[in-house]
Structures are given as C-alpha cells and as structure tokens.
JSON list of C-alpha atoms and ligand atoms in Angstrom, two decimals:
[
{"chain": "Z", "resi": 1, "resn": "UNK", "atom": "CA", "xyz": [-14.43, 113.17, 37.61]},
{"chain": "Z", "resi": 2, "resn": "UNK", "atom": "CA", "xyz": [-14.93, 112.74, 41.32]},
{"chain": "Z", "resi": 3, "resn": "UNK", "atom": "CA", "xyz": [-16.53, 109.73, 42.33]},
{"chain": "Z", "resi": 4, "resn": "UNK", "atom": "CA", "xyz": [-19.45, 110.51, 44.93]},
{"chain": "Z", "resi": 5, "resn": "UNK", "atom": "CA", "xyz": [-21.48, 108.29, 47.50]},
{"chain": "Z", "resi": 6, "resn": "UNK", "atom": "CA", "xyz": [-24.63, 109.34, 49.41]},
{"chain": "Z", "resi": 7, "resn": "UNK", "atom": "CA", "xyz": [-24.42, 106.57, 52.36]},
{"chain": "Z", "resi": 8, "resn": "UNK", "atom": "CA", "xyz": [-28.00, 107.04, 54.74]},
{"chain": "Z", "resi": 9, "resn": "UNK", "atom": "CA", "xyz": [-29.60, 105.25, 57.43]},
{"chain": "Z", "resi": 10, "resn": "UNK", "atom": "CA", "xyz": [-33.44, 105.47, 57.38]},
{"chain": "Z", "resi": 11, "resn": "UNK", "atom": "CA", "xyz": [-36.32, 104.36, 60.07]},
{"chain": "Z", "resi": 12, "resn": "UNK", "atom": "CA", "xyz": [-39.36, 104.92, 58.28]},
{"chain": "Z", "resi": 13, "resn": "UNK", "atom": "CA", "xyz": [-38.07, 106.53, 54.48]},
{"chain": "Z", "resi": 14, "resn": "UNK", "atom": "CA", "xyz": [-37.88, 110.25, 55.10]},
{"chain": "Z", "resi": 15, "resn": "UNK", "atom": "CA", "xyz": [-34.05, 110.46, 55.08]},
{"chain": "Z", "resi": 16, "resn": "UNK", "atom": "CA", "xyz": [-34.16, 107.83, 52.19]},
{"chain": "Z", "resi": 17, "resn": "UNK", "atom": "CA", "xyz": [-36.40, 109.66, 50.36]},
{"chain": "Z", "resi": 18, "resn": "UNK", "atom": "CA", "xyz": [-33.67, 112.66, 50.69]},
{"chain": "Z", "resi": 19, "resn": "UNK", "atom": "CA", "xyz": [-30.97, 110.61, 50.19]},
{"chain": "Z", "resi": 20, "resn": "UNK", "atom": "CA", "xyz": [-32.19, 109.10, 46.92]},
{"chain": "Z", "resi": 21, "resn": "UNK", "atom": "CA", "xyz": [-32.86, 112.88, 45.41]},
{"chain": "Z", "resi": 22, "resn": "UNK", "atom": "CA", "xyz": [-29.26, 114.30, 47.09]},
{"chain": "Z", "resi": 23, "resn": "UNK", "atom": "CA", "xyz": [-28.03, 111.29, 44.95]},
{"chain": "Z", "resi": 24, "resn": "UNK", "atom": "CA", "xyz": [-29.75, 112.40, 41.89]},
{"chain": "Z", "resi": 25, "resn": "UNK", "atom": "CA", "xyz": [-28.56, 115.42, 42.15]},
{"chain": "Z", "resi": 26, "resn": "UNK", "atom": "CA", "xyz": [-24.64, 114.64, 42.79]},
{"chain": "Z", "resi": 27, "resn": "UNK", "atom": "CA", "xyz": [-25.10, 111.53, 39.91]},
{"chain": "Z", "resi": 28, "resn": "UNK", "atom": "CA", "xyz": [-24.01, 109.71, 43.34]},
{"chain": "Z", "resi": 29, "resn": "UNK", "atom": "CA", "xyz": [-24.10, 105.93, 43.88]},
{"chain": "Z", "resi": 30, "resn": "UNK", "atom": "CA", "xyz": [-25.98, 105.25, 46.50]},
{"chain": "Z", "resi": 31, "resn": "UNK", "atom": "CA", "xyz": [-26.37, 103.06, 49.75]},
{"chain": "Z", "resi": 32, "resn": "UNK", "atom": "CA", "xyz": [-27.64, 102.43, 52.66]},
{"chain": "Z", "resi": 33, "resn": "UNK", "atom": "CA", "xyz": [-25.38, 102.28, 55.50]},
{"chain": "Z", "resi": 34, "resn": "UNK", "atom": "CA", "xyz": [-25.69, 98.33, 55.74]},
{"chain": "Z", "resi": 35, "resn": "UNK", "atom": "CA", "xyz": [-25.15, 98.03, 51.95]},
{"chain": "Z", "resi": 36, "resn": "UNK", "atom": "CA", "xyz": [-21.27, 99.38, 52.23]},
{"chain": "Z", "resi": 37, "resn": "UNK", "atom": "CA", "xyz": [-18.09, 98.91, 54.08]},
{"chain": "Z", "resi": 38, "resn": "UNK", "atom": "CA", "xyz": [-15.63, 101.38, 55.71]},
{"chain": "Z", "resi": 39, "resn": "UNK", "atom": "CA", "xyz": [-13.19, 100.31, 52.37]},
{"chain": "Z", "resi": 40, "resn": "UNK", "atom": "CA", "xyz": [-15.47, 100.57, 49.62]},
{"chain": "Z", "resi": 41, "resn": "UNK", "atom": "CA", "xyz": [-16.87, 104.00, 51.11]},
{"chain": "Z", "resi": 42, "resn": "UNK", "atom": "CA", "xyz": [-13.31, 105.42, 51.36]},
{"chain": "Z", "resi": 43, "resn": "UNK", "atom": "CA", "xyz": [-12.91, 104.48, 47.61]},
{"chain": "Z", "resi": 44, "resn": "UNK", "atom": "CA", "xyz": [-15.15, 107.81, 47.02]},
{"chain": "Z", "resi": 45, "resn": "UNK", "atom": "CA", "xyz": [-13.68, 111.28, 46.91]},
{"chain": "Z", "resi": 46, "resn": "UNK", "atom": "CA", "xyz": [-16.60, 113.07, 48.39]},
{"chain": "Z", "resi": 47, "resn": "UNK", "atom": "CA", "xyz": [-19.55, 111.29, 50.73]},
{"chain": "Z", "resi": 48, "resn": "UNK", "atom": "CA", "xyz": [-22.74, 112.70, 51.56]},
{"chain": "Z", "resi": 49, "resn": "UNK", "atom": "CA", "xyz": [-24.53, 111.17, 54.95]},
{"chain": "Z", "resi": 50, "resn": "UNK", "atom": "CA", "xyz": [-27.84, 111.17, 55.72]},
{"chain": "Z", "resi": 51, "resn": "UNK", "atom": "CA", "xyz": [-29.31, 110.25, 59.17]},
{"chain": "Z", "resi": 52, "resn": "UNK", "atom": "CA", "xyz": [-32.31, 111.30, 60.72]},
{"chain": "Z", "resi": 53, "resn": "UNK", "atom": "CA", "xyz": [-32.69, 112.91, 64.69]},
{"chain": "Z", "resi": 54, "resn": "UNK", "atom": "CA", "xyz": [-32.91, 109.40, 66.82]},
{"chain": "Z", "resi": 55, "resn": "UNK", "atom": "CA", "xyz": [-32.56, 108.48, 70.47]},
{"chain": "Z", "resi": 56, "resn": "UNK", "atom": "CA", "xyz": [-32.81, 112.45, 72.15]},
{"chain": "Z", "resi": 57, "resn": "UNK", "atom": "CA", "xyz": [-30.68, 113.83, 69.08]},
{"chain": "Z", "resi": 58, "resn": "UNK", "atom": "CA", "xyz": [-28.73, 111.58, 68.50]},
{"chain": "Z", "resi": 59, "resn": "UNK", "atom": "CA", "xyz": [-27.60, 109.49, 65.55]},
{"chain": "Z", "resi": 60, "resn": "UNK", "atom": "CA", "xyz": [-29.17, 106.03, 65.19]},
{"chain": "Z", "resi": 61, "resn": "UNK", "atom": "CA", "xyz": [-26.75, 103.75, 67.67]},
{"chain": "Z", "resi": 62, "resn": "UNK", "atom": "CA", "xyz": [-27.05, 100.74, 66.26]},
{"chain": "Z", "resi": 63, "resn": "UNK", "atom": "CA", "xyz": [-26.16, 100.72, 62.34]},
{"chain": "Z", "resi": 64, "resn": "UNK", "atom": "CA", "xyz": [-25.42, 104.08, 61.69]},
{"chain": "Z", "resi": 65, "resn": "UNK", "atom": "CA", "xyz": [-23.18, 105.82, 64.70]},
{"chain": "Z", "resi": 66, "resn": "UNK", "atom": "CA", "xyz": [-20.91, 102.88, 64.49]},
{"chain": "Z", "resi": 67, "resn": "UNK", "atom": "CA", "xyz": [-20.28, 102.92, 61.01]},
{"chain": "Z", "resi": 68, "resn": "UNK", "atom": "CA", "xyz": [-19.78, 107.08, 61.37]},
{"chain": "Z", "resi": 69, "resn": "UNK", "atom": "CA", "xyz": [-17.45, 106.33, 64.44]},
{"chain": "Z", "resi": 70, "resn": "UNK", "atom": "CA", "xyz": [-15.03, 103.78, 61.90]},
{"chain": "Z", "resi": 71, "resn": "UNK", "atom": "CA", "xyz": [-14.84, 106.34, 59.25]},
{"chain": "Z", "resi": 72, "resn": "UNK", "atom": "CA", "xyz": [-14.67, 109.67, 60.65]},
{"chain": "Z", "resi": 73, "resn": "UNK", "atom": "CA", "xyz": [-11.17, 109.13, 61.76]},
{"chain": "Z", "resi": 74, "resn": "UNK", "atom": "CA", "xyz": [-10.16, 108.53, 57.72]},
{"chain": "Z", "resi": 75, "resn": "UNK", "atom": "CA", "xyz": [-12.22, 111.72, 56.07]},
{"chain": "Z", "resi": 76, "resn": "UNK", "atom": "CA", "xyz": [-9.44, 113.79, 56.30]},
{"chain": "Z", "resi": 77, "resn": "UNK", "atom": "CA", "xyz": [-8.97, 114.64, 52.74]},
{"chain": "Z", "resi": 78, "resn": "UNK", "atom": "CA", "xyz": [-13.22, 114.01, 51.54]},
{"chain": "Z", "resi": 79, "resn": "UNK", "atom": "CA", "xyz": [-15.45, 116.11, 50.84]},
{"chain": "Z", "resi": 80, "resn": "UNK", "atom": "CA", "xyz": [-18.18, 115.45, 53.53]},
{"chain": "Z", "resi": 81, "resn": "UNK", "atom": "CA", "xyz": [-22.15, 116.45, 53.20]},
{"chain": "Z", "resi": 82, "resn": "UNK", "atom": "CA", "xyz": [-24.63, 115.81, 55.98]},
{"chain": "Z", "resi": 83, "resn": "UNK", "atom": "CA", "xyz": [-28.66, 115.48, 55.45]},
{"chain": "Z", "resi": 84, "resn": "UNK", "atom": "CA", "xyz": [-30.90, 113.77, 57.29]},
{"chain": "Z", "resi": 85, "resn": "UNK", "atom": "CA", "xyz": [-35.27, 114.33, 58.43]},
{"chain": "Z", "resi": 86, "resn": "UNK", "atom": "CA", "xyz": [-36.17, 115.70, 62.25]},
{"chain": "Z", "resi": 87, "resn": "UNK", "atom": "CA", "xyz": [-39.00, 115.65, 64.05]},
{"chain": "Z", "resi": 88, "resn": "UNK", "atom": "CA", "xyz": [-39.80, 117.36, 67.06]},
{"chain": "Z", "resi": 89, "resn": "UNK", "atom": "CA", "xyz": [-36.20, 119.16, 67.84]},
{"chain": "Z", "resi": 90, "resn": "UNK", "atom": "CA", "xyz": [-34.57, 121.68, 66.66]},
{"chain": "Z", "resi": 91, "resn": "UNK", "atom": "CA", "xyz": [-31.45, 120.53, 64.68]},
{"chain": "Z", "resi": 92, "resn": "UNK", "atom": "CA", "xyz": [-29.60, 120.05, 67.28]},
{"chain": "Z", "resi": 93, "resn": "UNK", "atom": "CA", "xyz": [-28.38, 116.43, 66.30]},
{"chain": "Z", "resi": 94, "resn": "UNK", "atom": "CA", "xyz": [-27.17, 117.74, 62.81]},
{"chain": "Z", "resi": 95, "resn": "UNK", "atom": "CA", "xyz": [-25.74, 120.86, 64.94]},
{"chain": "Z", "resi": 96, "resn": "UNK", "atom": "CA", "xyz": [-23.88, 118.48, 67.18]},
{"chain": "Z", "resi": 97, "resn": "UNK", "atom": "CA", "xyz": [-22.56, 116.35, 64.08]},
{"chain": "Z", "resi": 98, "resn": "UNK", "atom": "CA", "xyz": [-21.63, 119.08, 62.15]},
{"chain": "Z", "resi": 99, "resn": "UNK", "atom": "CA", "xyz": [-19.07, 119.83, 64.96]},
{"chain": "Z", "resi": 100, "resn": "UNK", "atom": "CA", "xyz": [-17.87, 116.38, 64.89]},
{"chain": "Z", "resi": 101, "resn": "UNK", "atom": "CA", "xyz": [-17.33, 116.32, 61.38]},
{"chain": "Z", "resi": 102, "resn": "UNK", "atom": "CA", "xyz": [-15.43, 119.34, 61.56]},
{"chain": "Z", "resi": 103, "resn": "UNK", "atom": "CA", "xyz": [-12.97, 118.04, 64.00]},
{"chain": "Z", "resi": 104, "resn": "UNK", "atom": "CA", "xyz": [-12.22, 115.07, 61.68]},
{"chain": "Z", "resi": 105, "resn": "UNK", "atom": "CA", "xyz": [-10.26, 117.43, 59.34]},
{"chain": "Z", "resi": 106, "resn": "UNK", "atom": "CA", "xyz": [-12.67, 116.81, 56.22]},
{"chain": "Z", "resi": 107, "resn": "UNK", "atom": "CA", "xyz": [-13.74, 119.50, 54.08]},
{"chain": "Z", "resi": 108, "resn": "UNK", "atom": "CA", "xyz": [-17.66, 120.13, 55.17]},
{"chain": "Z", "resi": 109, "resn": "UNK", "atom": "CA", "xyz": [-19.90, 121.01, 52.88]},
{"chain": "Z", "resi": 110, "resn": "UNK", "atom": "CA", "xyz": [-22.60, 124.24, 53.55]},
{"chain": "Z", "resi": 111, "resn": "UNK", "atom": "CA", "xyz": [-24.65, 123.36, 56.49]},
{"chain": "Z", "resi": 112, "resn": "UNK", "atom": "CA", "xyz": [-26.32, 119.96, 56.86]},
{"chain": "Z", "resi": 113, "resn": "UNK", "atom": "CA", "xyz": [-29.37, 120.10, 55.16]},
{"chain": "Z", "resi": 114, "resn": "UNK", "atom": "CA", "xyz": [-32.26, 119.07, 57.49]},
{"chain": "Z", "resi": 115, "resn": "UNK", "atom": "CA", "xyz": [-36.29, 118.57, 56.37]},
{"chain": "Z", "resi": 116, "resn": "UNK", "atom": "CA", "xyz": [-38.92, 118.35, 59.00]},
{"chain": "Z", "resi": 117, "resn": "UNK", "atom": "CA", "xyz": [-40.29, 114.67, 58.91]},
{"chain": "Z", "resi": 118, "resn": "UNK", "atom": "CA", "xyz": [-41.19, 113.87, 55.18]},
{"chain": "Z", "resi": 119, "resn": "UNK", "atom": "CA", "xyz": [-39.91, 115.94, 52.31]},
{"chain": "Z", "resi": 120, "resn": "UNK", "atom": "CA", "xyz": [-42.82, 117.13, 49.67]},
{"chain": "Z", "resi": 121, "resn": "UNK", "atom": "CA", "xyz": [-41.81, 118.40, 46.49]},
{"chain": "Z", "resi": 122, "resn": "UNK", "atom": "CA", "xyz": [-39.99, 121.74, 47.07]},
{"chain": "Z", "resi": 123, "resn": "UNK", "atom": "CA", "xyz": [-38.14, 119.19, 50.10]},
{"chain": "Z", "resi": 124, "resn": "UNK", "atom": "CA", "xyz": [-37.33, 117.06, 47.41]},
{"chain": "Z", "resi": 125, "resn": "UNK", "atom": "CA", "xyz": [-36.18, 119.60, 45.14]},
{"chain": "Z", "resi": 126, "resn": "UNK", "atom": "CA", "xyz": [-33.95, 121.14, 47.60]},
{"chain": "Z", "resi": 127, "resn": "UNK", "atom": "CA", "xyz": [-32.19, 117.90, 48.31]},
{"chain": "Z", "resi": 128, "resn": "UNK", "atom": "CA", "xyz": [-31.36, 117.74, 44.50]},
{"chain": "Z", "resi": 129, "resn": "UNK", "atom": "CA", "xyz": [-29.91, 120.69, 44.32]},
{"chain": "Z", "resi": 130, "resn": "UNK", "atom": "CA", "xyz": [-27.67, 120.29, 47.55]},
{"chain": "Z", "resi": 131, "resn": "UNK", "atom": "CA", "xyz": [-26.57, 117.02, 45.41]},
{"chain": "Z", "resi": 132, "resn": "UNK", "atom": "CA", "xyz": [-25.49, 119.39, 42.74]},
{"chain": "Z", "resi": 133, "resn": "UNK", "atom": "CA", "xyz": [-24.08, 121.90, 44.28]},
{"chain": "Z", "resi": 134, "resn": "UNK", "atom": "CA", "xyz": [-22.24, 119.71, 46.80]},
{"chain": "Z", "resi": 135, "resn": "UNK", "atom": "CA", "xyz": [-20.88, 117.48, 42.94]},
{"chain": "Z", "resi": 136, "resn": "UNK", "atom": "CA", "xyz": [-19.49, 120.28, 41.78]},
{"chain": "Z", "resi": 137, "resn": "UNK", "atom": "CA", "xyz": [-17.13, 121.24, 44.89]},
{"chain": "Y", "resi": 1, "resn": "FMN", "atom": "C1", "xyz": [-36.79, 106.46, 68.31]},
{"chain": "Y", "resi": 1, "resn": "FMN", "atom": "C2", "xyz": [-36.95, 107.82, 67.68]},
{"chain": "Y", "resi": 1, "resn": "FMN", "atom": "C3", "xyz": [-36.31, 108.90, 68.24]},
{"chain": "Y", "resi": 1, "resn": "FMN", "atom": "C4", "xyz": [-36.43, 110.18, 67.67]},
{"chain": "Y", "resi": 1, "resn": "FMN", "atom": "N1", "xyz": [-35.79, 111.25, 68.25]},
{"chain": "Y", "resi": 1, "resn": "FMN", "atom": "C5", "xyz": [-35.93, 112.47, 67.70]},
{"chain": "Y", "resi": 1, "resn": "FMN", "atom": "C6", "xyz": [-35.27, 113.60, 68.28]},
{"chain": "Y", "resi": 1, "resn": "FMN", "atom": "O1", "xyz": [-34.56, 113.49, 69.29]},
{"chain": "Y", "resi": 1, "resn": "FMN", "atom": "N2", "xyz": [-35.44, 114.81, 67.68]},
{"chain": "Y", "resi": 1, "resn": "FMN", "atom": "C7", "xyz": [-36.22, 114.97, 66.58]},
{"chain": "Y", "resi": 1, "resn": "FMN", "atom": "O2", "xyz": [-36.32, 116.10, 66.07]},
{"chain": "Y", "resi": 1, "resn": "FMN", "atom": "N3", "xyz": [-36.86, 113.92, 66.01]},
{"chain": "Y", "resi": 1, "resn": "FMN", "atom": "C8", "xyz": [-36.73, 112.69, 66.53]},
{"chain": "Y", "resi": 1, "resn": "FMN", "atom": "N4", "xyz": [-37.35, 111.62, 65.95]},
{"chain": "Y", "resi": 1, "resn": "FMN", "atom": "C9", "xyz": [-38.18, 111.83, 64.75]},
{"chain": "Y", "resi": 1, "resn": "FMN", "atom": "C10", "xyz": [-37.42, 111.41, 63.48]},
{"chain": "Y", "resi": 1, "resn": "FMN", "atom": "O3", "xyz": [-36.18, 112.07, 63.38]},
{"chain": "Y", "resi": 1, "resn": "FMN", "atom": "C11", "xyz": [-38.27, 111.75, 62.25]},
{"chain": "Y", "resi": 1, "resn": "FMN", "atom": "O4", "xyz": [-39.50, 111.05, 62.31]},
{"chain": "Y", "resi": 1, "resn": "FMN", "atom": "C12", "xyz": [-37.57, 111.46, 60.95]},
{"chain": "Y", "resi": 1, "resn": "FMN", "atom": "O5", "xyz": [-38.38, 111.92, 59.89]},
{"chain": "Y", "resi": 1, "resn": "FMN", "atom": "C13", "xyz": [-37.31, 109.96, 60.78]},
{"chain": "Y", "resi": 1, "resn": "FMN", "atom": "O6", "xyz": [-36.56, 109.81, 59.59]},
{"chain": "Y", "resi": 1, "resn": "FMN", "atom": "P1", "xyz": [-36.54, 108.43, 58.81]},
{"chain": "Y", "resi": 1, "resn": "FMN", "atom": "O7", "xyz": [-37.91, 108.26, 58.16]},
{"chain": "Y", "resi": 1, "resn": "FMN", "atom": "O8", "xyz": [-35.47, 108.59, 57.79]},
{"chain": "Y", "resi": 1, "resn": "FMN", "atom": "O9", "xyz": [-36.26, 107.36, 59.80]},
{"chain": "Y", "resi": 1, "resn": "FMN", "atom": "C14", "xyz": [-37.23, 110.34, 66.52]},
{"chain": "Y", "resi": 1, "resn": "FMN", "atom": "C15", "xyz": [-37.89, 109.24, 65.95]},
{"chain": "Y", "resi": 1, "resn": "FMN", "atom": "C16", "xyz": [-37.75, 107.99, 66.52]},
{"chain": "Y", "resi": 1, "resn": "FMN", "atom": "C17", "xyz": [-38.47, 106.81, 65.89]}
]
C-alpha cells in the first residue's frame, strides 16, 4: 500500500480544516508543516500540500515556502496534491504553484483544489473525496 502524507500550513484553520478531511479521505498521516522534516516527508510515496493564498498570492514565506523550496527539488518520482483556502483572489497562487510543481518532474494530481475562506460541509466533503481519489492513484 502506498504510504500518504497531507503536510499544510494554516493561519487561522481554513486550510487545516481541509487538510484534516483530504487526510481522511487518503487514510493519510498528517502534519503540519512544522511537525515534519524534508527526510521523514520523502519517506511517503505520494504528498498532498495544503497552503492558503498569503502575502499578494503567494505561499506563506516564512514556514511554508521554505520547506516547499527544500523538497520540490526531490518529488521527482511522488505523487504530488495541492489544496489550500483563498480569499479575495482568484487562484492565482495555486495557479502559479501548480506550474512550479510541474517543473519539479512529480506526477500532479487533478488541479489543486482551492475553497473560498472556510470550507462548510459540501467544502468539507469535497476535500474527502480529493483524499480518495488522489489514494487511489
Ligand atoms: C497576510 C494575508 C495575506 C493574504 N493574501 C491573500 C491573497 O493574496 N489572495 C487571496 O485570495 N487571499 C489572501 N488572503 C486570505 C487567506 O488566503 C484566507 O483567509 C484563507 O482562508 C486563510 O487560510 P488559513 O485559515 O488556512 O490560514 C490573505 C490572508 C492573510 C492573513
């Protein structure tokens, strides 16, 4: 069986909220980004990240883009999903990191999933079945 993480940075819970039901849905471990290292998160076959729109569409800079920045360069043969809560934009950070992941060589899942601020129930459901579909790649 594939061994699958959900690793998430979260501000104020929205993206945790998603990440915890993604998680659910994959039967992933799951942690936030200052609760694993590069190693142990390489130890995974497949990795779903969640972060949420920061800065002008950005990832968050301090815990979150520097962890992505380590361990893009070593997703080569993952599985890669990407979630993560907006607010006022458009997408256009998961856009832009979509791109990014692609250019590390790993195997992107669908489309990032993205949820406007916090997820209600049908959110919620939709982030478990992302999980599941994206466990049984
Ligand atoms: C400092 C800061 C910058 C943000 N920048 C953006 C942005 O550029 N685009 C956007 O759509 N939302 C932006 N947001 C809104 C957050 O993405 C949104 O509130 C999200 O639900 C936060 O997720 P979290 O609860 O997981 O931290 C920003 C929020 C903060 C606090």
């Amino acid at each position: 069986m594939k061994k699958i993480a959900v690793i998430y940075w979260s501000g104020t819970g929205n993206t945790e909220a998603m990440a915890k039901a993604v998680a659910v849905g994959a039967g992933a471990d799951i942690f936030s980004v200052s609760e694993i290292d590069i190693d142990e998160a390489l130890s995974y076959d497949s990795i779903a990240f969640g972060c949420p729109s920061m800065g002008a569409e950005v990832l968050e800079e301090s815990e979150f883009d520097p962890f992505f920045t380590v361990i893009e360069s070593k997703l080569s043969d993952k599985n890669v999903a990407l979630f993560g809560s907006y607010g006022w934009g458009d997408g256009e950070w998961m856009r832009d990191w979509e791109v990014r992941t692609r250019a590390t060589g790993a195997n992107l899942f669908e489309d990032g999933l993205i949820i406007n601020e916090t997820p209600d129930s049908e959110g919620i459901d939709e982030c478990i079945a992302f999980g599941k579909r994206f466990s049984s790649l």
